[in-house]
mmCIF file of C-alpha atoms in Angstrom:
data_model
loop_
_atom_site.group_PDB
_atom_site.id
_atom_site.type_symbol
_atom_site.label_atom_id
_atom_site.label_comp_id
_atom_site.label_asym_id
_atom_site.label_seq_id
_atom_site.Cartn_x
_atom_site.Cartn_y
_atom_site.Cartn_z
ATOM 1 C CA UNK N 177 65.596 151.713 123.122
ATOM 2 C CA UNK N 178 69.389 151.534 123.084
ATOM 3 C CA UNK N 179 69.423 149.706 126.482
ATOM 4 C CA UNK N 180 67.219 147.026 124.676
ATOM 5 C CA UNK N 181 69.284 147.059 121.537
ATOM 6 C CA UNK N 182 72.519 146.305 123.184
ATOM 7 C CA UNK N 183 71.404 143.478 125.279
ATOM 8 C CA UNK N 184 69.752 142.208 121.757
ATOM 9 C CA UNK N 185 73.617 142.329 120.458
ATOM 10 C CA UNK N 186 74.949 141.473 123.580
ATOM 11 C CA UNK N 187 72.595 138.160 123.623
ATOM 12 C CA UNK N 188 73.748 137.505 119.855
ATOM 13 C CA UNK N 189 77.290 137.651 120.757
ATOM 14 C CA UNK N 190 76.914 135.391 123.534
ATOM 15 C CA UNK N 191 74.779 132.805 121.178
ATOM 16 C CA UNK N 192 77.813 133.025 119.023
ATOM 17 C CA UNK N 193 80.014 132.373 121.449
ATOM 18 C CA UNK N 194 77.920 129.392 122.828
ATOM 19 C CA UNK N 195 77.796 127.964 119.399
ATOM 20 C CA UNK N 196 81.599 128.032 118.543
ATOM 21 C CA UNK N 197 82.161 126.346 122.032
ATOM 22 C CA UNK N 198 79.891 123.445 120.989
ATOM 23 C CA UNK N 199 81.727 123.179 117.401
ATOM 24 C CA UNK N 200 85.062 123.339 119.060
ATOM 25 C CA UNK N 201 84.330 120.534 121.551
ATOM 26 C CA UNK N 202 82.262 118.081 118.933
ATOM 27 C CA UNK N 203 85.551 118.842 116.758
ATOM 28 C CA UNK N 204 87.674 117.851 120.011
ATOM 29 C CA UNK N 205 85.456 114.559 120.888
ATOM 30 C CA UNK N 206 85.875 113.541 117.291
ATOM 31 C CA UNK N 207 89.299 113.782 116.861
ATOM 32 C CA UNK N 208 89.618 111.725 120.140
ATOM 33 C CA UNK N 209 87.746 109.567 118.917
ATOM 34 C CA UNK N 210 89.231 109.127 115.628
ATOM 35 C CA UNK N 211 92.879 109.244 117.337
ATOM 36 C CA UNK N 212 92.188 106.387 120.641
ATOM 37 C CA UNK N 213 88.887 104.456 119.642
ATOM 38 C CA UNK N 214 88.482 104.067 115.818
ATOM 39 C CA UNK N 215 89.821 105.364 112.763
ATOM 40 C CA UNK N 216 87.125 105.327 109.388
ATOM 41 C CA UNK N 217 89.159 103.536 106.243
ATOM 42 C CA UNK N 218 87.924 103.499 103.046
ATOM 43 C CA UNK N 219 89.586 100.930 100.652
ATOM 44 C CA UNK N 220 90.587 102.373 97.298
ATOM 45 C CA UNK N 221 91.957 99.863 95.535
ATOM 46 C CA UNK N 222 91.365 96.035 95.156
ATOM 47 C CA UNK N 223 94.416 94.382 96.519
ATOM 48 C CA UNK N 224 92.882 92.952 99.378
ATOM 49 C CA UNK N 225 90.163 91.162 96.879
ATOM 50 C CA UNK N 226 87.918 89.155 97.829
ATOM 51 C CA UNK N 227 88.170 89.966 101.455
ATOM 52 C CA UNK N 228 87.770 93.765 100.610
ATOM 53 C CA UNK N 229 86.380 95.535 98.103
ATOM 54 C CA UNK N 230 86.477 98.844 96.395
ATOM 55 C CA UNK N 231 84.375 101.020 98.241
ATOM 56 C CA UNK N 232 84.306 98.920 101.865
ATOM 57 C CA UNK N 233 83.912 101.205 104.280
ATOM 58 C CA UNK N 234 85.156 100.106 107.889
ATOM 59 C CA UNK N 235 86.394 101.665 111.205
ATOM 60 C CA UNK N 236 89.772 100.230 112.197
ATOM 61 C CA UNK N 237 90.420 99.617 115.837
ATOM 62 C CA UNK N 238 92.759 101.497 117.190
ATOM 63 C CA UNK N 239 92.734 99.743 120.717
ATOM 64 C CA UNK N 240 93.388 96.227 119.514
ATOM 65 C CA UNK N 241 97.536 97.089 119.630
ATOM 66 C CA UNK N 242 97.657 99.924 121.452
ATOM 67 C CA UNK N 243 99.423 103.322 120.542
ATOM 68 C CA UNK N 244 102.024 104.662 118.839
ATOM 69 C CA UNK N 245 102.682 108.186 116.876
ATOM 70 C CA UNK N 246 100.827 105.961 114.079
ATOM 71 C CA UNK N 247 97.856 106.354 116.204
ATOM 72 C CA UNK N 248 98.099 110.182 115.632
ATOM 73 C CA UNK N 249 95.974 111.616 112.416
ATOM 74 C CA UNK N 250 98.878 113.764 109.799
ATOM 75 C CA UNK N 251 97.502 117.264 108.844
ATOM 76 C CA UNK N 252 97.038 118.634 105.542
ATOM 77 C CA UNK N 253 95.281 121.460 105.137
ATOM 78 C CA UNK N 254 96.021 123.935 102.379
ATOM 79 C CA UNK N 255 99.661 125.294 103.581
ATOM 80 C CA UNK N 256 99.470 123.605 106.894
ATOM 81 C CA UNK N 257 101.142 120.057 106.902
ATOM 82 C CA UNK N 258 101.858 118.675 110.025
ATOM 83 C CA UNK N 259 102.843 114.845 110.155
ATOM 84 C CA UNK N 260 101.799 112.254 112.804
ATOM 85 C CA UNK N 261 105.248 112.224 114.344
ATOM 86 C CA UNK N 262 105.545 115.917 115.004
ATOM 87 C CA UNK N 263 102.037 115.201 116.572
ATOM 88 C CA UNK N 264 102.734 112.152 118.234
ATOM 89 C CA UNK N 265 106.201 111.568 118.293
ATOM 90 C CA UNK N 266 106.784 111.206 121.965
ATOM 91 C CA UNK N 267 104.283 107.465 122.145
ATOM 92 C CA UNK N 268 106.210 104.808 122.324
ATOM 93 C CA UNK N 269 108.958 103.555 119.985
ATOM 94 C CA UNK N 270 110.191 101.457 117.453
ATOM 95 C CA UNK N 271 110.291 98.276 120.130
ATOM 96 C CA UNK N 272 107.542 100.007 122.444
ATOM 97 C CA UNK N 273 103.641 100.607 122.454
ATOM 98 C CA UNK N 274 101.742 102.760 124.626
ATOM 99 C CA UNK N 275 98.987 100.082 126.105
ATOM 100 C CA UNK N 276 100.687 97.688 123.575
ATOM 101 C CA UNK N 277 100.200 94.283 121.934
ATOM 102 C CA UNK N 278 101.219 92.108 119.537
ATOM 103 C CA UNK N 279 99.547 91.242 116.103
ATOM 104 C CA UNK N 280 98.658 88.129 115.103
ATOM 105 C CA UNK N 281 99.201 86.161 112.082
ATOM 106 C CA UNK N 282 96.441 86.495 109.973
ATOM 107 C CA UNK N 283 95.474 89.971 110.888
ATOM 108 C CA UNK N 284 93.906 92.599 108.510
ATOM 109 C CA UNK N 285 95.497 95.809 109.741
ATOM 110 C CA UNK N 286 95.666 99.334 108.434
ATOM 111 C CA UNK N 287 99.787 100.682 108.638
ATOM 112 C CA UNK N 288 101.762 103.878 107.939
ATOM 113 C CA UNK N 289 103.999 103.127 104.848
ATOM 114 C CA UNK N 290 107.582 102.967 106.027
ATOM 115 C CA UNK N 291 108.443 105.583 103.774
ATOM 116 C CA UNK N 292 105.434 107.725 102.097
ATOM 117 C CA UNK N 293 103.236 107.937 105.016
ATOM 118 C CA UNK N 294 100.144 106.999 103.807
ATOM 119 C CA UNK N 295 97.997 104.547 105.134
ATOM 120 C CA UNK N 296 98.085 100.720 103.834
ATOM 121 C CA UNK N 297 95.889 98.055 104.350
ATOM 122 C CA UNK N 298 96.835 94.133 104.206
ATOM 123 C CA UNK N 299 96.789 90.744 105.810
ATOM 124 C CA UNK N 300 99.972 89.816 108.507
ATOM 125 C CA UNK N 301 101.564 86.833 107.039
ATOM 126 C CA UNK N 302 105.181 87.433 108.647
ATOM 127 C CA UNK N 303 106.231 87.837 112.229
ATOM 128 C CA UNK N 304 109.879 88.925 113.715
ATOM 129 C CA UNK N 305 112.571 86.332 112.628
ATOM 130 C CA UNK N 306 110.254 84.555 110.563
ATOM 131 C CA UNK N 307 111.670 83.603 106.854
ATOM 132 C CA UNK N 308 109.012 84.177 104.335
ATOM 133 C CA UNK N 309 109.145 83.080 100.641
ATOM 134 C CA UNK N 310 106.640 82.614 97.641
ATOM 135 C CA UNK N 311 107.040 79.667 95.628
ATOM 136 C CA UNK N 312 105.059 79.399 92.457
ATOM 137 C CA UNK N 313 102.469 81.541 94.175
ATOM 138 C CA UNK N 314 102.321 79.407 97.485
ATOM 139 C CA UNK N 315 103.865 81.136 100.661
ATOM 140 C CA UNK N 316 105.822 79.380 102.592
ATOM 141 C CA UNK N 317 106.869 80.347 106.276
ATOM 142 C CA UNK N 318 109.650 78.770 108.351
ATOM 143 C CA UNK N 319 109.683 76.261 104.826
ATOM 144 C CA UNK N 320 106.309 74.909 105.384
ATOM 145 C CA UNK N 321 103.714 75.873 102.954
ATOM 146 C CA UNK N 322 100.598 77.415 103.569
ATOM 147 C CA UNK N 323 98.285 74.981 102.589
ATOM 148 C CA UNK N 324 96.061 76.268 99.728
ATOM 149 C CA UNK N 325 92.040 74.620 98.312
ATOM 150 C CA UNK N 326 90.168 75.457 95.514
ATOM 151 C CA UNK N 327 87.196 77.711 96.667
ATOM 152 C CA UNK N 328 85.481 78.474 93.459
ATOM 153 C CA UNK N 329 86.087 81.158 90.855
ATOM 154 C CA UNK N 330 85.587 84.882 91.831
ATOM 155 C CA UNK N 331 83.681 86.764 89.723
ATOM 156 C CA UNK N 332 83.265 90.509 88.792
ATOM 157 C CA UNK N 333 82.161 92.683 85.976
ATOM 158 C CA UNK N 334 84.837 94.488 83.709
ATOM 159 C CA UNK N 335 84.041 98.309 84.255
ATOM 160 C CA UNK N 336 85.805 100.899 86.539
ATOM 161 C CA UNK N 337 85.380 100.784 89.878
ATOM 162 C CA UNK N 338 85.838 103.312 92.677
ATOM 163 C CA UNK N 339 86.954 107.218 92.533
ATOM 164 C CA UNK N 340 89.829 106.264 90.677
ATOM 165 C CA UNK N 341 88.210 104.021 87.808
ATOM 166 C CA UNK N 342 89.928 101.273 88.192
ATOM 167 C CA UNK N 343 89.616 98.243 86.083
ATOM 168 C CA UNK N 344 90.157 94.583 87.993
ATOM 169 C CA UNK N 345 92.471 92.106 86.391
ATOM 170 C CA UNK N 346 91.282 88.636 84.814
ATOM 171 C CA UNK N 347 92.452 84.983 84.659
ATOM 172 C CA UNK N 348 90.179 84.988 81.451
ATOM 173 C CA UNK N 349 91.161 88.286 80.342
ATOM 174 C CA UNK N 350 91.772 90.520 78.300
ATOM 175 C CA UNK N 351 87.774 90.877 78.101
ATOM 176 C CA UNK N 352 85.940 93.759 76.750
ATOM 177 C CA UNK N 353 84.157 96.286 79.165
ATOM 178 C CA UNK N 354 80.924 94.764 81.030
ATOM 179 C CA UNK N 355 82.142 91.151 80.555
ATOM 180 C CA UNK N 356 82.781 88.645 82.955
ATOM 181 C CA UNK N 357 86.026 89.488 85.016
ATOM 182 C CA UNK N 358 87.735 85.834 86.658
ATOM 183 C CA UNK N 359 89.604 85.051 88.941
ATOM 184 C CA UNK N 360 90.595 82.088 90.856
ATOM 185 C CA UNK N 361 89.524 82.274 94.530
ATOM 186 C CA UNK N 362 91.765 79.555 96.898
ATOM 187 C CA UNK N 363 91.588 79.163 100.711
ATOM 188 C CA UNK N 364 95.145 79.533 102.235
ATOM 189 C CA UNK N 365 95.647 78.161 106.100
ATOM 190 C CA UNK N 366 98.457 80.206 107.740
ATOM 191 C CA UNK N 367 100.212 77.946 110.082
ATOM 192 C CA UNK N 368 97.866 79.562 113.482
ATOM 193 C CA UNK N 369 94.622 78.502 111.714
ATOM 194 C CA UNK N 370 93.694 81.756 110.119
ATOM 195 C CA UNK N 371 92.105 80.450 106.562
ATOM 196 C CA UNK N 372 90.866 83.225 104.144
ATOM 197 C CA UNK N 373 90.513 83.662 100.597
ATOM 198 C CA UNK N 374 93.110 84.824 98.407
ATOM 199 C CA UNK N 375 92.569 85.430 94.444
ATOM 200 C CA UNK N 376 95.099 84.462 91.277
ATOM 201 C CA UNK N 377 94.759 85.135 87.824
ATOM 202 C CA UNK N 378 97.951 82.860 86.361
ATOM 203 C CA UNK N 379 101.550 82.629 86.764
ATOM 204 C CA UNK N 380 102.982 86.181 87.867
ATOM 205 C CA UNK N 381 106.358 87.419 88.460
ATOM 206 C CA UNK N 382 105.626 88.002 91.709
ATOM 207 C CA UNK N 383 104.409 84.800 92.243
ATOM 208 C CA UNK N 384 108.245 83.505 93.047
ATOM 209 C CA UNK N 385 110.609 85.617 95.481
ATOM 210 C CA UNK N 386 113.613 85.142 97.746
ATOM 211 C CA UNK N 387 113.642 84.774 100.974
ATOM 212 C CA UNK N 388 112.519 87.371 103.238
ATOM 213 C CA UNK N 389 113.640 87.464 106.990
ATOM 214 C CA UNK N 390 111.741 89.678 108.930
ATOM 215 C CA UNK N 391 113.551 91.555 111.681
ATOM 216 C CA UNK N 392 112.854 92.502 114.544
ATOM 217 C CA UNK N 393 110.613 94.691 115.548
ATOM 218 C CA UNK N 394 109.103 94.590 111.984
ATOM 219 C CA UNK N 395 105.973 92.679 110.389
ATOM 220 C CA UNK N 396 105.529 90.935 106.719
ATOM 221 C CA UNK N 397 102.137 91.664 105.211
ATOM 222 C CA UNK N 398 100.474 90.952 102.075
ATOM 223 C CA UNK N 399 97.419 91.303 100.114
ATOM 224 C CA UNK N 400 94.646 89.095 99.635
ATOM 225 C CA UNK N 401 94.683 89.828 95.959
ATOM 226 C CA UNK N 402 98.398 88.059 95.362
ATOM 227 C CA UNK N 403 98.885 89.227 92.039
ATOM 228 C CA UNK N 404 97.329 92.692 91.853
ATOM 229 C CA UNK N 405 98.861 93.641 95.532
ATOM 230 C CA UNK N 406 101.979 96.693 96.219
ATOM 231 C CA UNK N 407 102.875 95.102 99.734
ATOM 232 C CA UNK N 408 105.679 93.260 101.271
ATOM 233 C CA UNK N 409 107.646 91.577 98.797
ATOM 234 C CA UNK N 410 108.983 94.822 97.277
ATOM 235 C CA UNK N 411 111.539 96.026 99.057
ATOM 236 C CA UNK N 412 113.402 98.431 97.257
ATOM 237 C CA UNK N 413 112.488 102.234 95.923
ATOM 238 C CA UNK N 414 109.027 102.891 97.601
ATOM 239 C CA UNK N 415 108.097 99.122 98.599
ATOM 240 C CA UNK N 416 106.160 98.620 101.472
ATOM 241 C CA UNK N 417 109.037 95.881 102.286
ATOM 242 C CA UNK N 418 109.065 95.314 106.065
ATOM 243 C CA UNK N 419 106.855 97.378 108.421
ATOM 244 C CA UNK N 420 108.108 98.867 112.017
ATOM 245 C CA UNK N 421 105.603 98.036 115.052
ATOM 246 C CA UNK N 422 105.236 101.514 115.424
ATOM 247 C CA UNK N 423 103.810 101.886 112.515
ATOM 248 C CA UNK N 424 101.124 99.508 113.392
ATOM 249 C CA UNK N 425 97.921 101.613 113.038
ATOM 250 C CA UNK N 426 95.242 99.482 113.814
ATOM 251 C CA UNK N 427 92.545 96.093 112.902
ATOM 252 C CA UNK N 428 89.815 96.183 110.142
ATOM 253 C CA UNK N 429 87.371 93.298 111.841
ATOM 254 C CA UNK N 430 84.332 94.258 109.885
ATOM 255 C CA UNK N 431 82.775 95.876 106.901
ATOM 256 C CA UNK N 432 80.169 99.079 107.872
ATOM 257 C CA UNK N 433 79.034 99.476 104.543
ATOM 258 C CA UNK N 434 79.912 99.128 101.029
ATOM 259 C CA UNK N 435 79.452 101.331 97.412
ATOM 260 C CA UNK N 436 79.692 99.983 94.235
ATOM 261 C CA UNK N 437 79.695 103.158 92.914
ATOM 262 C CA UNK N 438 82.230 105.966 91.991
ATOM 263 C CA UNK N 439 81.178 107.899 95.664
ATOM 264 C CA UNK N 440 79.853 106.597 98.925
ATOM 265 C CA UNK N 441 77.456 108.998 98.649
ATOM 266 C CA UNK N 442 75.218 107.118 95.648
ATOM 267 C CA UNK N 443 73.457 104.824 98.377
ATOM 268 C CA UNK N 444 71.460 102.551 94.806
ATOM 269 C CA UNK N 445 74.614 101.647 94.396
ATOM 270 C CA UNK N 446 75.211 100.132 98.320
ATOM 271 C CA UNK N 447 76.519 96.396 98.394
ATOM 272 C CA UNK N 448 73.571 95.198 100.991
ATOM 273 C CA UNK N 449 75.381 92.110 102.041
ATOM 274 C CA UNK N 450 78.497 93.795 103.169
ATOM 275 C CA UNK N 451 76.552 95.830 105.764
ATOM 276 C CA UNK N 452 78.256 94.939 109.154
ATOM 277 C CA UNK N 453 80.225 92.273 107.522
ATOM 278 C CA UNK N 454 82.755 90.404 109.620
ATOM 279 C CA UNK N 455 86.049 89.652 108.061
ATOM 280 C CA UNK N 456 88.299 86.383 108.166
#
């Protein structure tokens, strides 16, 4: 009887064992995943309206400009915090990707923020040397204007959206809570090609700004959502101002699903049209 009871244990032990190995290398597979294929992003805030949405959820390719200590996830977990560069710090450089390429005007691409860390997402509008200005809410780069058409009136309802209850901002407003939220939609052409959407809802301060000059090495970007957008344009205390290439994280080319809800998880509250939804 003990002979059988300790190869009973000694079987238990080794089905253990066998099942910590497998959750050990899933956890390893996903993390490669997440760090060299595709990293999930989901957007929390509506600055990159109507392109994105609160509650898009999308995987961002990581491939598409290759890698840098960007590419690398941060750690926080309880006491341990461990940032991407400690991580990843040895992949390329401020002028230098590992498998690199360049971005392209009219891009949608998830960054780190120059200086908090976290992870941004916005259009490219400005490449190394260009000189980027807004001018009674048209952009101009290199002093030519992005050309800019009436495309309708965007409309939402006036309730809180997302984890963080946010309310959306209105042309018409202020309007009471489940009215009709508006908002000018236009079609901007960047001077590639790229046309998308952008939103306005009136004359903003942000709406005219010097001239920016982008260095080298460093990208422009701003949100789709011009006047309800933290991007570019600020450059000063924590501004996103001009963004390193290494910071480059990767491209958002398509929706996977969307919740109109206050969590992913309340699936009556799904956006079935945004389901595999390519973006422009």
């Amino acid at each position: 009887m003990a002979a059988k009871s300790g190869a009973a244990k000694s079987g238990a032990a080794a089905s253990i064992i066998e099942t910590l190995k497998t959750i050990v290398f899933a956890l390893l597979i996903a993390g490669a995943f997440r760090t060299i294929l595709f990293q999930p992003f989901y957007i929390p805030s509506g600055s990159m309206k109507d392109t994105l949405l609160i509650g898009d959820f999308l995987f961002v390719n990581k491939m598409a400009y290759g890698y840098s200590f960007a590419s690398c996830p941060s750690i926080n977990i309880g006491p341990v915090n461990i940032d991407a560069k400690d991580i990843c710090g040895w992949v390329g450089g401020e002028d230098n990707r590992l498998f690199g390429s360049a971005p392209e005007r009219g891009d949608i691409i998830v960054f780190r923020h120059p200086k908090t860390g976290e992870d941004y997402i916005k259009r490219l509008i400005g490449l190394p040397g260009d000189r980027v200005q807004v001018k009674d809410g048209v952009v101009y780069i290199n002093d030519v204007a992005a050309p800019q058409e009436d495309a309708g009136t965007f409309h939402e309802v006036m309730e809180r959206q997302g984890p963080q209850g946010l309310l959306p901002s209105c042309a018409n407003g202020p309007v009471g809570m489940g009215a009709d939220c508006q908002s000018q939609r236009l079609r901007e052409t960047l001077p590639n090609g790229v046309s998308h959407d952008i939103l306005n809802i009136g004359d903003q301060p942000q709406d005219n700004t010097p001239v920016y000059t982008v260095p080298e090495g460093h990208y422009f970007f701003m949100g789709d959502n011009r006047d309800n957008s933290a991007d570019s344009r600020w450059l000063t205390g924590n501004g996103v101002g001009f963004v390193p290439l290494e910071n480059l994280i990767g491209r958002a080319d398509r929706v996977i699903f969307s919740s109109a809800g206050r969590s992913l998880l309340q699936f009556w509250t799904w956006r079935p049209d945004r389901f595999f939804k390519a973006l422009d």
